Short mmCIF file of C-alpha atoms and ligand atoms in Angstrom, two decimals:
data_model
loop_
_atom_site.label_atom_id
_atom_site.label_comp_id
_atom_site.label_asym_id
_atom_site.label_seq_id
_atom_site.Cartn_x
_atom_site.Cartn_y
_atom_site.Cartn_z
CA MET A 46 0.03 -0.02 -0.05
CA LEU A 47 2.69 2.46 1.06
CA LYS A 48 4.69 1.66 -2.05
CA LYS A 49 1.76 2.40 -4.29
CA VAL A 50 1.10 5.78 -2.55
CA VAL A 51 4.88 6.68 -2.81
CA GLY A 52 4.82 5.41 -6.44
CA ALA A 53 1.88 7.61 -7.37
CA VAL A 54 3.33 10.72 -5.67
CA VAL A 55 6.55 10.24 -7.56
CA ALA A 56 4.74 9.74 -10.73
CA LEU A 57 2.62 12.94 -9.99
CA VAL A 58 5.77 15.08 -9.19
CA PHE A 59 7.45 13.74 -12.43
CA LEU A 60 4.39 14.70 -14.47
CA VAL A 61 4.20 18.20 -12.93
CA GLY A 62 7.89 18.45 -13.58
CA VAL A 63 7.57 17.67 -17.24
CA TYR A 64 4.51 19.99 -17.59
CA VAL A 65 6.51 22.88 -15.99
CA PHE A 66 9.62 22.14 -18.10
CA PHE A 67 7.54 22.24 -21.33
CA HIS A 68 5.56 25.22 -20.33
CA LEU A 69 8.83 27.11 -19.76
CA LEU A 70 10.25 25.72 -22.81
CA THR A 71 7.37 26.82 -25.23
CA SER A 72 7.02 30.25 -23.34
CA ASN A 73 10.70 30.56 -23.87
CA GLN A 74 11.74 31.28 -20.35
CA LEU A 75 14.42 28.79 -20.44
CA ASN A 76 16.11 30.57 -23.24
CA LEU A 77 17.03 27.38 -25.16
CA GLY A 78 17.17 27.08 -28.79
CA TYR A 79 18.05 30.77 -29.42
CA ASN A 80 14.53 31.91 -29.00
CA LYS A 81 13.25 29.95 -31.99
CA TYR A 82 9.50 30.06 -31.98
CA TYR A 83 9.44 33.09 -29.80
CA GLN A 84 6.00 34.76 -30.25
CA PRO A 85 5.37 37.66 -27.87
CA GLU A 86 1.94 39.20 -27.24
CA GLN A 87 1.72 42.51 -29.21
CA PRO A 88 -0.06 45.57 -27.85
CA ILE A 89 -2.37 45.63 -30.97
CA PRO A 90 -3.12 42.26 -32.56
CA PHE A 91 -1.84 43.29 -35.94
CA SER A 92 -2.26 40.34 -38.39
CA HIS A 93 0.26 39.63 -41.15
CA LYS A 94 -2.02 36.93 -42.38
CA ARG A 95 -4.74 39.50 -43.26
CA HIS A 96 -2.52 42.37 -44.49
CA ALA A 97 0.19 40.49 -46.24
CA GLY A 98 -1.78 37.32 -47.02
CA GLU A 99 -5.46 38.09 -47.69
CA PHE A 100 -4.94 41.71 -48.78
CA GLY A 101 -1.69 40.81 -50.52
CA MET A 102 0.20 43.97 -49.33
CA ASP A 103 3.89 44.03 -50.21
CA CYS A 104 6.17 43.65 -47.23
CA ARG A 105 8.13 46.62 -48.39
CA PHE A 106 5.14 48.83 -48.11
CA CYS A 107 5.72 48.62 -44.36
CA HIS A 108 9.30 47.38 -44.15
CA ALA A 109 10.83 49.66 -46.73
CA GLY A 110 14.36 49.42 -45.18
CA ALA A 111 14.95 45.82 -45.90
CA GLU A 112 16.23 46.57 -49.50
CA VAL A 113 18.31 49.67 -48.60
CA SER A 114 19.70 49.38 -45.13
CA ARG A 115 20.73 47.21 -42.15
CA HIS A 116 17.21 47.29 -40.73
CA ALA A 117 13.95 46.38 -42.28
CA GLY A 118 12.26 48.78 -39.78
CA ILE A 119 8.91 48.69 -38.12
CA PRO A 120 6.25 51.11 -39.68
CA SER A 121 4.97 54.05 -37.82
CA VAL A 122 1.18 54.65 -37.13
CA ASP A 123 1.27 57.03 -40.11
CA THR A 124 1.77 54.18 -42.45
CA CYS A 125 -1.38 52.43 -40.99
CA MET A 126 -3.31 55.71 -41.25
CA LYS A 127 -3.10 55.34 -45.02
CA CYS A 128 -5.97 53.08 -44.77
CA HIS A 129 -7.26 53.35 -41.19
CA ASN A 130 -7.78 57.02 -41.13
CA GLY A 131 -11.53 56.73 -41.64
CA ASN A 132 -11.83 54.54 -44.68
CA VAL A 133 -11.25 51.16 -43.06
CA ASN A 134 -12.95 51.07 -39.67
CA GLY A 135 -13.59 47.32 -39.41
CA LYS A 136 -16.61 45.07 -39.96
CA SER A 137 -16.63 42.82 -36.96
CA GLU A 138 -16.67 44.17 -33.35
CA TYR A 139 -13.16 42.68 -32.78
CA SER A 140 -11.78 44.67 -35.79
CA LYS A 141 -13.61 47.92 -34.85
CA LYS A 142 -12.36 47.66 -31.43
CA TRP A 143 -8.73 47.39 -32.37
CA ILE A 144 -8.83 49.88 -35.19
CA LYS A 145 -10.27 52.40 -32.73
CA LYS A 146 -7.31 51.65 -30.30
CA LEU A 147 -4.99 52.18 -33.34
CA ARG A 148 -6.43 55.61 -34.19
CA GLU A 149 -6.14 56.52 -30.52
CA HIS A 150 -2.44 56.22 -30.83
CA TYR A 151 -2.55 58.40 -33.86
CA THR A 152 -4.55 61.18 -32.47
CA LYS A 153 -2.61 61.18 -29.16
CA LYS A 154 0.76 60.95 -31.21
CA GLU A 155 1.70 57.92 -29.20
CA PRO A 156 3.85 55.43 -31.05
CA ILE A 157 2.64 51.77 -30.63
CA PRO A 158 4.94 49.93 -28.25
CA TRP A 159 5.53 46.78 -30.60
CA VAL A 160 7.46 44.06 -28.84
CA LYS A 161 10.58 42.97 -30.81
CA VAL A 162 10.55 39.46 -31.99
CA HIS A 163 14.03 39.03 -33.40
CA MET A 164 17.06 40.12 -31.54
CA LEU A 165 20.58 39.34 -32.44
CA PRO A 166 23.30 40.07 -29.66
CA ASP A 167 24.96 43.51 -29.89
CA HIS A 168 28.25 41.95 -31.05
CA VAL A 169 26.71 40.65 -34.19
CA LYS A 170 26.47 42.61 -37.47
CA PHE A 171 23.57 41.91 -39.78
CA ASP A 172 22.56 43.81 -42.93
CA HIS A 173 19.11 43.24 -44.62
CA SER A 174 19.98 44.93 -47.72
CA ALA A 175 23.00 42.60 -48.59
CA HIS A 176 20.80 39.60 -48.26
CA VAL A 177 17.81 40.88 -49.88
CA ASN A 178 19.80 42.15 -52.89
CA ALA A 179 21.49 38.92 -53.13
CA GLY A 180 18.10 37.38 -53.97
CA LYS A 181 17.18 35.94 -50.57
CA SER A 182 13.43 36.31 -50.05
CA CYS A 183 12.04 37.39 -46.74
CA GLN A 184 10.51 33.90 -46.42
CA THR A 185 13.89 32.15 -46.49
CA CYS A 186 14.69 33.61 -43.04
CA HIS A 187 11.44 34.60 -41.63
CA GLY A 188 9.06 31.70 -42.85
CA ASN A 189 5.67 32.42 -44.25
CA ILE A 190 4.87 35.51 -42.46
CA GLU A 191 1.96 36.04 -44.74
CA ASN A 192 0.23 33.02 -42.93
CA MET A 193 0.91 34.26 -39.40
CA GLU A 194 -1.70 35.71 -37.36
CA LYS A 195 0.90 36.66 -34.87
CA VAL A 196 4.61 36.77 -35.77
CA TYR A 197 7.07 34.15 -34.39
CA GLN A 198 10.77 33.65 -34.80
CA HIS A 199 11.05 31.11 -37.58
CA SER A 200 14.87 30.54 -37.72
CA ASP A 201 17.06 30.05 -34.70
CA LEU A 202 19.40 32.93 -35.55
CA SER A 203 22.34 30.93 -34.34
CA MET A 204 25.91 31.38 -35.71
CA GLY A 205 25.74 28.06 -37.26
CA TRP A 206 22.65 29.03 -39.24
CA CYS A 207 24.43 32.09 -40.60
CA VAL A 208 27.76 30.29 -41.37
CA ASN A 209 25.93 27.35 -43.15
CA CYS A 210 24.11 29.56 -45.57
CA HIS A 211 27.34 31.54 -46.25
CA ARG A 212 29.10 28.36 -47.09
CA GLU A 213 26.31 27.43 -49.52
CA ARG A 214 26.98 30.96 -50.98
CA LYS A 215 30.61 30.06 -51.34
CA TYR A 216 29.76 26.98 -53.47
CA GLU A 217 27.43 29.01 -55.47
CA ILE A 218 30.14 31.65 -56.30
CA GLU A 219 32.74 29.01 -56.94
CA ALA A 220 30.48 27.23 -59.44
CA GLN A 221 30.07 30.54 -61.18
CA CYS A 222 33.71 31.43 -61.34
CA ASP A 223 34.84 27.95 -62.57
CA GLU A 224 33.10 28.83 -65.83
CA PRO A 225 34.18 31.82 -67.79
CA ILE A 226 31.40 34.40 -67.36
CA THR A 227 30.79 36.32 -70.55
CA ASP A 228 27.15 37.28 -70.84
CA LEU A 229 26.67 39.46 -67.72
CA TYR A 230 26.28 43.10 -68.28
CA GLN A 231 29.01 44.32 -65.92
CA GLY A 232 31.45 42.06 -67.66
CA ASP A 233 34.09 39.82 -66.58
CA ALA A 234 36.15 42.25 -64.53
CA TYR A 235 33.32 43.11 -62.28
CA ILE A 236 32.64 39.59 -61.69
CA ARG A 237 36.20 38.83 -60.77
CA ASP A 238 36.44 41.70 -58.28
CA PHE A 239 33.14 41.40 -56.64
CA VAL A 240 32.23 37.82 -56.93
CA CYS A 241 35.36 35.43 -57.49
CA ASP A 242 38.10 37.21 -55.55
CA ARG A 243 36.43 37.40 -52.24
CA LYS A 244 39.05 35.49 -50.41
CA ASP A 245 41.18 37.07 -47.64
CA THR A 246 45.04 36.38 -47.47
CA ASP A 247 44.51 32.97 -45.82
CA GLY A 248 42.33 31.87 -48.64
CA ASP A 249 39.23 31.77 -46.40
CA PHE A 250 35.96 32.79 -47.63
CA ILE A 251 35.40 36.28 -46.70
CA LEU A 252 31.72 36.00 -45.78
CA ASN A 253 32.77 33.68 -43.01
CA ASN A 254 35.58 35.67 -41.46
CA CYS A 255 34.94 36.50 -37.97
CA SER A 256 35.07 40.17 -38.52
CA THR A 257 32.47 40.02 -41.29
CA CYS A 258 29.75 39.32 -38.48
CA HIS A 259 31.48 40.48 -35.24
CA ARG A 260 32.46 43.87 -34.31
C1 HEC B 276 0.68 46.84 -43.14
C2 HEC B 276 2.03 46.87 -42.65
C3 HEC B 276 2.82 45.57 -42.80
C4 HEC B 276 2.98 44.69 -43.86
C5 HEC B 276 2.43 44.81 -45.25
C6 HEC B 276 3.97 43.68 -43.42
N1 HEC B 276 4.34 44.01 -42.17
FE1 HEC B 276 5.74 42.81 -40.96
N2 HEC B 276 5.26 44.11 -39.39
C7 HEC B 276 4.43 45.09 -39.42
C8 HEC B 276 4.22 45.60 -38.08
C9 HEC B 276 3.40 46.68 -37.47
C10 HEC B 276 5.15 44.79 -37.12
C11 HEC B 276 5.32 44.81 -35.65
C12 HEC B 276 4.13 44.03 -34.98
C13 HEC B 276 4.38 42.61 -35.08
O1 HEC B 276 5.42 41.97 -34.82
O2 HEC B 276 3.42 41.81 -35.48
C14 HEC B 276 5.72 43.83 -38.09
C15 HEC B 276 6.67 42.82 -37.68
C16 HEC B 276 7.40 41.98 -38.57
C17 HEC B 276 8.41 41.04 -38.22
C18 HEC B 276 8.83 40.86 -36.85
C19 HEC B 276 9.86 41.99 -36.49
C20 HEC B 276 10.50 41.79 -35.14
O3 HEC B 276 10.13 42.34 -34.05
O4 HEC B 276 11.48 41.07 -34.97
C21 HEC B 276 8.85 40.42 -39.29
C22 HEC B 276 9.97 39.53 -39.43
C23 HEC B 276 8.11 41.02 -40.45
N3 HEC B 276 7.07 41.90 -39.95
C24 HEC B 276 8.11 40.57 -41.77
C25 HEC B 276 7.16 40.92 -42.84
C26 HEC B 276 7.08 40.23 -44.05
C27 HEC B 276 8.12 39.19 -44.62
C28 HEC B 276 6.14 40.66 -44.72
C29 HEC B 276 5.63 40.44 -46.08
C30 HEC B 276 5.15 39.09 -46.28
C31 HEC B 276 5.48 41.74 -43.80
N4 HEC B 276 6.15 41.82 -42.72
C32 HEC B 276 4.39 42.67 -44.15
C33 HEC B 276 3.65 45.59 -40.54
C34 HEC B 276 3.60 44.95 -41.79
C1 HEC B 277 -3.67 48.98 -47.51
C2 HEC B 277 -4.61 49.30 -46.36
C3 HEC B 277 -4.20 48.97 -44.89
C4 HEC B 277 -3.11 49.34 -44.30
C5 HEC B 277 -1.91 50.19 -44.80
C6 HEC B 277 -3.19 48.91 -42.96
N1 HEC B 277 -4.33 48.07 -42.87
FE1 HEC B 277 -5.13 47.31 -41.20
N2 HEC B 277 -6.69 46.54 -42.20
C7 HEC B 277 -6.98 46.76 -43.50
C8 HEC B 277 -8.20 46.15 -43.83
C9 HEC B 277 -8.91 46.17 -45.18
C10 HEC B 277 -8.76 45.49 -42.68
C11 HEC B 277 -10.00 44.68 -42.51
C12 HEC B 277 -11.09 45.48 -41.81
C13 HEC B 277 -12.33 44.75 -41.81
O1 HEC B 277 -13.00 44.75 -42.80
O2 HEC B 277 -12.78 44.25 -40.72
C14 HEC B 277 -7.73 45.84 -41.55
C15 HEC B 277 -7.83 45.40 -40.30
C16 HEC B 277 -7.03 45.76 -39.22
C17 HEC B 277 -7.24 45.51 -37.85
C18 HEC B 277 -8.34 44.78 -37.28
C19 HEC B 277 -8.12 43.37 -36.88
C20 HEC B 277 -8.17 42.51 -38.12
O3 HEC B 277 -7.20 41.75 -38.33
O4 HEC B 277 -9.08 42.71 -38.93
C21 HEC B 277 -6.19 45.93 -37.21
C22 HEC B 277 -5.84 45.96 -35.75
C23 HEC B 277 -5.23 46.58 -38.12
N3 HEC B 277 -5.74 46.49 -39.34
C24 HEC B 277 -3.97 47.16 -37.85
C25 HEC B 277 -3.24 47.76 -38.79
C26 HEC B 277 -1.90 48.39 -38.48
C27 HEC B 277 -1.33 48.33 -37.03
C28 HEC B 277 -1.48 48.73 -39.61
C29 HEC B 277 -0.10 49.58 -39.76
C30 HEC B 277 1.04 48.93 -39.34
C31 HEC B 277 -2.40 48.63 -40.59
N4 HEC B 277 -3.39 47.94 -40.15
C32 HEC B 277 -2.29 49.07 -42.02
C33 HEC B 277 -6.23 47.58 -44.26
C34 HEC B 277 -5.08 48.10 -43.94
C1 HEC B 278 19.23 36.26 -44.46
C2 HEC B 278 18.12 36.28 -43.52
C3 HEC B 278 17.14 37.33 -43.59
C4 HEC B 278 16.38 37.87 -44.74
C5 HEC B 278 16.53 37.35 -46.23
C6 HEC B 278 15.41 38.77 -44.25
N1 HEC B 278 15.66 38.88 -42.84
FE1 HEC B 278 14.54 40.21 -41.66
N2 HEC B 278 15.73 39.61 -40.03
C7 HEC B 278 16.83 38.81 -40.09
C8 HEC B 278 17.54 38.76 -38.86
C9 HEC B 278 18.75 37.86 -38.54
C10 HEC B 278 16.94 39.78 -38.04
C11 HEC B 278 17.28 40.15 -36.68
C12 HEC B 278 18.16 41.48 -36.78
C13 HEC B 278 18.78 42.00 -35.53
O1 HEC B 278 18.27 41.61 -34.41
O2 HEC B 278 19.56 42.90 -35.70
C14 HEC B 278 15.80 40.29 -38.79
C15 HEC B 278 14.93 41.36 -38.35
C16 HEC B 278 13.74 41.75 -39.12
C17 HEC B 278 12.88 42.77 -38.71
C18 HEC B 278 12.84 43.42 -37.35
C19 HEC B 278 13.32 44.81 -37.43
C20 HEC B 278 14.64 45.05 -38.08
O3 HEC B 278 14.72 45.85 -39.03
O4 HEC B 278 15.56 44.56 -37.50
C21 HEC B 278 11.92 42.87 -39.63
C22 HEC B 278 10.70 43.91 -39.70
C23 HEC B 278 12.35 42.05 -40.84
N3 HEC B 278 13.50 41.31 -40.40
C24 HEC B 278 11.70 41.99 -41.97
C25 HEC B 278 12.12 41.47 -43.14
C26 HEC B 278 11.61 41.54 -44.48
C27 HEC B 278 10.32 42.38 -44.77
C28 HEC B 278 12.41 40.77 -45.33
C29 HEC B 278 12.26 40.74 -46.76
C30 HEC B 278 12.18 41.98 -47.51
C31 HEC B 278 13.51 40.36 -44.52
N4 HEC B 278 13.35 40.70 -43.19
C32 HEC B 278 14.48 39.47 -45.08
C33 HEC B 278 17.17 38.06 -41.21
C34 HEC B 278 16.58 38.07 -42.49
C1 HEC B 279 19.74 32.09 -46.39
C2 HEC B 279 21.22 32.42 -46.43
C3 HEC B 279 21.77 33.32 -45.51
C4 HEC B 279 21.76 33.41 -44.04
C5 HEC B 279 20.72 32.58 -43.25
C6 HEC B 279 22.49 34.54 -43.75
N1 HEC B 279 23.27 35.00 -44.75
FE1 HEC B 279 24.57 36.57 -44.59
N2 HEC B 279 24.57 36.57 -46.59
C7 HEC B 279 24.09 35.72 -47.50
C8 HEC B 279 24.27 36.16 -48.83
C9 HEC B 279 23.75 35.46 -50.09
C10 HEC B 279 25.08 37.26 -48.70
C11 HEC B 279 25.49 38.10 -49.95
C12 HEC B 279 26.86 37.52 -50.61
C13 HEC B 279 27.16 38.34 -51.76
O1 HEC B 279 26.95 39.46 -51.89
O2 HEC B 279 27.70 37.64 -52.60
C14 HEC B 279 25.31 37.48 -47.34
C15 HEC B 279 26.08 38.51 -46.88
C16 HEC B 279 26.33 38.86 -45.50
C17 HEC B 279 27.25 39.92 -45.03
C18 HEC B 279 28.05 40.81 -45.98
C19 HEC B 279 27.43 42.20 -46.06
C20 HEC B 279 28.05 43.11 -46.94
O3 HEC B 279 28.01 44.27 -46.71
O4 HEC B 279 28.66 42.78 -48.01
C21 HEC B 279 27.09 39.85 -43.71
C22 HEC B 279 27.87 40.74 -42.65
C23 HEC B 279 26.19 38.77 -43.33
N3 HEC B 279 25.71 38.19 -44.43
C24 HEC B 279 25.85 38.52 -41.94
C25 HEC B 279 25.02 37.35 -41.77
C26 HEC B 279 24.62 37.18 -40.43
C27 HEC B 279 25.12 37.78 -39.10
C28 HEC B 279 23.72 36.10 -40.45
C29 HEC B 279 22.99 35.30 -39.31
C30 HEC B 279 22.26 36.19 -38.28
C31 HEC B 279 23.57 35.72 -41.81
N4 HEC B 279 24.38 36.57 -42.59
C32 HEC B 279 22.70 34.83 -42.33
C33 HEC B 279 23.20 34.68 -47.21
C34 HEC B 279 22.84 34.43 -45.84
C1 HEC B 280 28.10 34.69 -40.68
C2 HEC B 280 28.16 35.32 -39.50
C3 HEC B 280 29.11 34.89 -38.38
C4 HEC B 280 30.42 34.58 -38.59
C5 HEC B 280 31.22 34.52 -39.88
C6 HEC B 280 31.00 34.36 -37.24
N1 HEC B 280 30.01 34.45 -36.33
FE1 HEC B 280 30.17 34.16 -34.28
N2 HEC B 280 28.23 34.54 -34.12
C7 HEC B 280 27.37 34.88 -35.06
C8 HEC B 280 26.11 35.06 -34.48
C9 HEC B 280 24.73 35.35 -35.20
C10 HEC B 280 26.08 34.76 -33.10
C11 HEC B 280 25.04 34.76 -32.03
C12 HEC B 280 24.32 33.54 -31.89
C13 HEC B 280 25.13 32.43 -31.35
O1 HEC B 280 25.58 32.65 -30.21
O2 HEC B 280 24.98 31.35 -31.88
C14 HEC B 280 27.53 34.38 -32.78
C15 HEC B 280 28.13 34.21 -31.59
C16 HEC B 280 29.41 34.03 -31.40
C17 HEC B 280 30.03 33.83 -30.09
C18 HEC B 280 29.22 33.67 -28.78
C19 HEC B 280 29.22 34.74 -28.05
C20 HEC B 280 28.21 34.67 -26.87
O3 HEC B 280 27.58 35.56 -26.37
O4 HEC B 280 28.13 33.44 -26.32
C21 HEC B 280 31.44 33.66 -30.16
C22 HEC B 280 32.49 33.43 -29.15
C23 HEC B 280 31.70 33.83 -31.60
N3 HEC B 280 30.41 34.04 -32.29
C24 HEC B 280 32.96 33.81 -32.15
C25 HEC B 280 33.10 33.76 -33.52
C26 HEC B 280 34.46 33.55 -34.10
C27 HEC B 280 35.71 33.34 -33.35
C28 HEC B 280 34.29 33.55 -35.59
C29 HEC B 280 35.32 33.32 -36.64
C30 HEC B 280 36.01 31.99 -36.60
C31 HEC B 280 32.93 33.92 -35.73
N4 HEC B 280 32.29 33.98 -34.58
C32 HEC B 280 32.28 33.99 -36.99
C33 HEC B 280 27.67 35.10 -36.40
C34 HEC B 280 28.89 34.78 -37.00
#
């Protein structure tokens, strides 16, 4: 009898432990896996699924920086007001409520305190424009944002993740340079300088030099 009670208590404690562990894991309080799947609550439930998915809005309408600078940027309330200034007030009670809240921010000139989803450590340099201009789509790194009701971190943003993709880039470039390139509009010299000769004095691929990503 006593054995059974002890057994049951041990089993219960174990199950509670497992539950607490997974709760902490999924709510990211253990900080494992570099915040992959981190999905914070936002002050206004802005839906990428509706705006970028259903309505088909271009990512760059709101994240114009992605092509031209380090940061993609988060749009100000002014950008939202291009539609929510009285034209789009919401059909359902839910939509009406939140669009009203959005307009209060605008009239009171209070920025919306969006909670950051992605955050690299300060010692890492990352530049959106370099990646977007090299033909990497937003979805490569951020997943199918246009299906997300609430944004979460899709990639782990670990050093291995960066370095692996840069290694693939190295193979891509090497493949291009093994063949003589004749039909590109900038001509061979351009390709040699900017694509093929990107090796440092040790012969390492420049994209994976420590100083490329670390200050
Ligand atoms: C109508 C404006 C709008 C459009 C269009 C839009 N976004 Fe956003 N995006 C926002 C706002 C506002 C936030 C901040 C709130 C949030 O995280 O949901 C955000 C957040 C994000 C984040 C997370 C930023 C962080 O905090 O780390 C990513 C990544 C992102 N958007 C990617 C995209 C991609 C990819 C597309 C196109 C498929 C897109 N967005 C289209 C307005 C927009
Ligand atoms: C190109 C026009 C357009 C822009 C720009 C726009 N929205 Fe919307 N938004 C809509 C439409 C259309 C709806 C759907 C309203 C309805 O019929 O209920 C909507 C709905 C919403 C809702 C209600 C909840 C929901 O998902 O239906 C919120 C909140 C919202 N938008 C926030 C924002 C924010 C924040 C921004 C700026 C970052 C923004 N919108 C920019 C067109 C836009
Ligand atoms: C090669 C991977 C990669 C691609 C491609 C990429 N992003 Fe990002 N994005 C990141 C990383 C990494 C961060 C975190 C940056 C940081 O914390 O400094 C980030 C952060 C963001 C943020 C948060 C705010 C900011 O500017 O840091 C937004 C918004 C965003 N990305 C949108 C986009 C959009 C829109 C596109 C496509 C036009 C895109 N990203 C393409 C990797 C990528
Ligand atoms: C999906 C593939 C991919 C991932 C993931 C990726 N990169 Fe890149 N990265 C590239 C490509 C492609 C280029 C451009 C190479 C070129 O111009 O030939 C690049 C270029 C760069 C550059 C050089 C920018 C310049 O000014 O020339 C830096 C710095 C960089 N990446 C940092 C990072 C960091 C930090 C991460 C991780 C947080 C990362 N990258 C993740 C593919 C990737
Ligand atoms: C392509 C980009 C990239 C390159 C190249 C790179 N790193 Fe990193 N590194 C990162 C990112 C992103 C992180 C943060 C995420 C992580 O810790 O995995 C990081 C983290 C680190 C950390 C951990 C710091 C901490 O807070 O724990 C060390 C140490 C480090 N890198 C050293 C190096 C050294 C040494 C090299 C050269 C051999 C190098 N890195 C090359 C992107 C890069």
